[in-house]
Amino acid sequence: MLTRIIAARYLGGHTVWLRFNDGLEGPVDLSAELSGEVFEPLRDEAYFARVELHPELHTLVWPNGADFAPEFLREKLLVAA
């Protein structure tokens, strides 16, 4: 089964709540993952808050083209649990 995010919402700071297609859900803090040119704008919390769930890619995306693979986000959630 492909890993897909089926629901997401911004919680504050650099944290989003995610629900995956296998039922796993919870908050993911991405503050430690915002290095590199494409992720630099996301350090600004107001910009980070513009996160969206892409309807076809089933992962988080931002207006500047930044995104994270759903598998990476799922692993972050499992490690935090």
XYZ file of N, CA, C and O in Angstrom:
324
model
N 0.851 -1.190 0.000
C 0.000 0.000 0.000
C 0.889 1.243 0.000
O 1.852 1.324 0.761
N 0.572 2.176 -0.850
C 1.296 3.438 -0.893
C 0.973 4.273 0.333
O -0.181 4.328 0.781
N 1.991 4.927 0.886
C 1.787 5.818 2.026
C 1.219 7.128 1.519
O 1.814 7.770 0.649
N 0.063 7.503 2.065
C -0.592 8.746 1.666
C -1.103 9.463 2.902
O -1.549 8.822 3.851
N -1.056 10.769 2.857
C -1.662 11.584 3.905
C -3.077 11.884 3.455
O -3.294 12.352 2.337
N -4.040 11.594 4.324
C -5.437 11.825 3.944
C -6.048 13.022 4.667
O -7.127 13.474 4.294
N -5.356 13.530 5.694
C -5.836 14.723 6.395
C -4.639 15.407 7.037
O -3.705 14.742 7.493
N -4.671 16.735 7.056
C -3.592 17.508 7.659
C -4.144 18.835 8.147
O -5.065 19.384 7.543
N -3.567 19.322 9.236
C -3.916 20.660 9.696
C -2.733 21.251 10.453
O -2.000 20.552 11.142
N -2.569 22.531 10.279
C -1.500 23.274 10.935
C -1.846 23.431 12.407
O -2.966 23.811 12.762
N -0.878 23.142 13.285
C -1.112 23.252 14.724
C -0.475 24.483 15.343
O -0.909 24.941 16.393
N 0.566 25.010 14.714
C 1.298 26.145 15.270
C 2.789 25.869 15.207
O 3.219 24.722 15.105
N 3.564 26.945 15.265
C 5.012 26.777 15.161
C 5.365 26.101 13.847
O 4.980 26.552 12.777
N 6.071 24.998 13.943
C 6.435 24.199 12.766
C 5.871 22.789 12.887
O 6.491 21.811 12.475
N 4.681 22.713 13.456
C 4.047 21.421 13.711
C 2.734 21.299 12.956
O 1.933 22.229 12.917
N 2.547 20.124 12.361
C 1.311 19.797 11.667
C 0.775 18.482 12.215
O 1.537 17.622 12.648
N -0.528 18.364 12.228
C -1.184 17.102 12.583
C -1.503 16.387 11.275
O -1.999 17.000 10.335
N -1.173 15.089 11.237
C -1.372 14.306 10.024
C -2.146 13.036 10.296
O -2.010 12.442 11.373
N -2.932 12.609 9.319
C -3.569 11.290 9.337
C -3.187 10.594 8.039
O -3.353 11.153 6.955
N -2.681 9.364 8.186
C -2.251 8.586 7.034
C -3.318 7.564 6.651
O -4.186 7.231 7.459
N -3.219 7.057 5.432
C -4.226 6.137 4.912
C -4.235 4.790 5.642
O -5.175 4.021 5.479
N -3.244 4.510 6.484
C -3.254 3.273 7.275
C -3.807 3.497 8.679
O -3.788 2.603 9.513
N -4.305 4.719 8.965
C -4.909 5.031 10.247
C -3.977 5.705 11.238
O -4.432 6.252 12.240
N -2.671 5.687 11.001
C -1.723 6.362 11.887
C -1.981 7.858 11.834
O -2.181 8.423 10.756
N -1.986 8.505 12.994
C -2.207 9.941 13.026
C -1.512 10.548 14.226
O -1.238 9.866 15.215
N -1.226 11.841 14.124
C -0.617 12.556 15.230
C 0.160 13.761 14.743
O 0.254 14.023 13.539
N 0.760 14.504 15.699
C 1.512 15.706 15.347
C 2.928 15.375 14.895
O 3.555 14.431 15.389
N 3.421 16.170 13.950
C 4.793 16.045 13.462
C 5.432 17.428 13.523
O 4.923 18.378 12.921
N 6.530 17.533 14.266
C 7.289 18.779 14.370
C 8.390 18.748 13.315
O 9.263 17.879 13.350
N 8.347 19.690 12.391
C 9.314 19.730 11.298
C 10.395 20.788 11.494
O 11.184 21.048 10.587
N 10.475 21.382 12.675
C 11.425 22.475 12.896
C 12.870 22.063 12.633
O 13.667 22.881 12.166
N 13.231 20.827 12.895
C 14.610 20.369 12.684
C 14.890 20.006 11.224
O 16.028 19.698 10.878
N 13.892 20.055 10.370
C 14.030 19.624 8.974
C 14.068 20.776 7.984
O 14.003 20.560 6.784
N 14.167 22.001 8.470
C 14.017 23.166 7.596
C 15.347 23.777 7.193
O 15.550 24.984 7.268
N 16.257 22.943 6.737
C 17.527 23.454 6.226
C 17.576 23.242 4.717
O 16.923 22.351 4.179
N 18.342 24.079 4.059
C 18.431 24.012 2.606
C 17.606 25.114 1.973
O 16.675 25.647 2.575
N 17.958 25.432 0.756
C 17.376 26.575 0.053
C 15.855 26.528 -0.053
O 15.171 27.510 0.203
N 15.294 25.398 -0.424
C 13.841 25.316 -0.624
C 13.078 25.373 0.706
O 11.943 25.838 0.751
N 13.714 24.942 1.800
C 13.027 24.927 3.092
C 13.248 26.195 3.910
O 12.564 26.406 4.905
N 14.204 27.023 3.513
C 14.518 28.250 4.256
C 13.285 29.130 4.498
O 13.069 29.590 5.626
N 12.436 29.389 3.502
C 11.253 30.228 3.749
C 10.309 29.647 4.810
O 9.586 30.391 5.473
N 10.315 28.335 4.992
C 9.420 27.690 5.944
C 9.811 27.952 7.388
O 9.036 27.693 8.312
N 11.003 28.493 7.618
C 11.412 28.843 8.983
C 10.536 29.951 9.546
O 10.358 30.062 10.744
N 10.001 30.787 8.650
C 9.054 31.820 9.059
C 7.720 31.124 9.346
O 7.121 30.517 8.459
N 7.273 31.197 10.589
C 6.056 30.468 10.983
C 4.839 30.884 10.169
O 3.979 30.052 9.871
N 4.749 32.148 9.802
C 3.602 32.597 8.998
C 3.627 31.924 7.630
O 2.570 31.555 7.094
N 4.806 31.750 7.067
C 4.914 31.069 5.773
C 4.664 29.579 5.942
O 3.965 28.960 5.138
N 5.219 28.991 6.992
C 5.000 27.564 7.262
C 3.505 27.265 7.376
O 3.030 26.227 6.926
N 2.766 28.189 7.979
C 1.325 28.020 8.186
C 0.547 27.935 6.877
O -0.615 27.527 6.870
N 1.173 28.257 5.761
C 0.508 28.183 4.451
C 0.531 26.763 3.883
O 0.199 26.542 2.729
N 0.893 25.814 4.706
C 0.958 24.408 4.305
C -0.398 23.941 3.774
O -1.450 24.370 4.260
N -0.342 23.076 2.768
C -1.551 22.487 2.187
C -1.321 21.007 1.954
O -0.188 20.562 1.782
N -2.395 20.277 1.916
C -2.345 18.865 1.531
C -2.615 18.799 0.034
O -3.694 19.178 -0.424
N -1.625 18.353 -0.719
C -1.767 18.296 -2.173
C -2.756 17.185 -2.531
O -2.602 16.044 -2.101
N -3.793 17.476 -3.328
C -4.858 16.499 -3.609
C -4.413 15.310 -4.463
O -5.037 14.259 -4.397
N -3.342 15.469 -5.228
C -2.888 14.361 -6.073
C -1.647 13.674 -5.511
O -1.499 12.462 -5.634
N -0.753 14.454 -4.900
C 0.478 13.882 -4.341
C 0.281 13.299 -2.949
O 1.109 12.537 -2.473
N -0.798 13.708 -2.284
C -1.135 13.215 -0.948
C -0.009 13.446 0.049
O 0.312 12.575 0.856
N 0.578 14.628 -0.020
C 1.599 15.025 0.940
C 1.518 16.529 1.160
O 0.732 17.219 0.512
N 2.328 17.022 2.100
C 2.343 18.441 2.421
C 3.131 19.219 1.384
O 4.212 18.793 0.966
N 2.606 20.379 0.998
C 3.281 21.257 0.050
C 3.120 22.710 0.500
O 2.204 23.041 1.249
N 4.040 23.565 0.006
C 4.002 24.990 0.277
C 4.063 25.741 -1.042
O 4.477 25.180 -2.061
N 3.672 27.009 -1.041
C 3.621 27.773 -2.292
C 4.949 27.850 -3.060
O 4.940 27.994 -4.281
N 6.079 27.743 -2.378
C 7.370 27.843 -3.063
C 7.823 26.525 -3.677
O 8.911 26.430 -4.227
N 7.002 25.482 -3.579
C 7.344 24.186 -4.144
C 7.950 23.217 -3.149
O 8.210 22.061 -3.489
N 8.197 23.651 -1.934
C 8.731 22.755 -0.905
C 7.701 21.671 -0.592
O 6.493 21.925 -0.588
N 8.200 20.476 -0.355
C 7.328 19.380 0.071
C 8.167 18.343 0.808
O 9.387 18.404 0.814
N 7.494 17.442 1.477
C 8.128 16.316 2.148
C 7.456 15.047 1.662
O 6.230 15.011 1.500
N 8.245 14.006 1.459
C 7.676 12.724 1.055
C 6.793 12.193 2.178
O 7.153 12.292 3.358
N 5.630 11.623 1.853
C 4.752 11.102 2.905
C 5.429 10.012 3.731
O 5.174 9.898 4.936
N 6.304 9.231 3.127
C 7.009 8.177 3.866
C 7.913 8.782 4.942
O 8.006 8.266 6.059
N 8.574 9.888 4.600
C 9.429 10.590 5.554
C 8.594 11.116 6.717
O 8.975 10.977 7.886
N 7.467 11.716 6.415
C 6.602 12.271 7.457
C 6.041 11.172 8.358
O 5.953 11.344 9.573
N 5.696 10.048 7.785
C 5.195 8.922 8.580
C 6.266 8.417 9.526
O 6.020 8.137 10.688
N 7.492 8.326 9.037
C 8.608 7.887 9.878
C 8.851 8.871 11.018
O 9.122 8.462 12.148
N 8.765 10.170 10.736
C 8.910 11.194 11.784
C 7.857 11.006 12.866
O 8.145 11.153 14.047
N 6.651 10.688 12.472
C 5.577 10.472 13.430
C 5.850 9.214 14.277
O 5.677 9.230 15.487
N 6.313 8.151 13.652
C 6.609 6.928 14.386
C 7.754 7.114 15.374
O 7.691 6.607 16.500
N 8.782 7.846 14.982
C 9.931 8.074 15.861
C 9.524 8.918 17.061
O 9.974 8.672 18.178
N 8.625 9.876 16.851
C 8.171 10.749 17.943
C 7.272 10.022 18.929
O 7.156 10.421 20.080
N 6.632 8.953 18.482
C 5.666 8.246 19.351
C 6.311 7.415 20.430
O 7.387 7.125 20.558
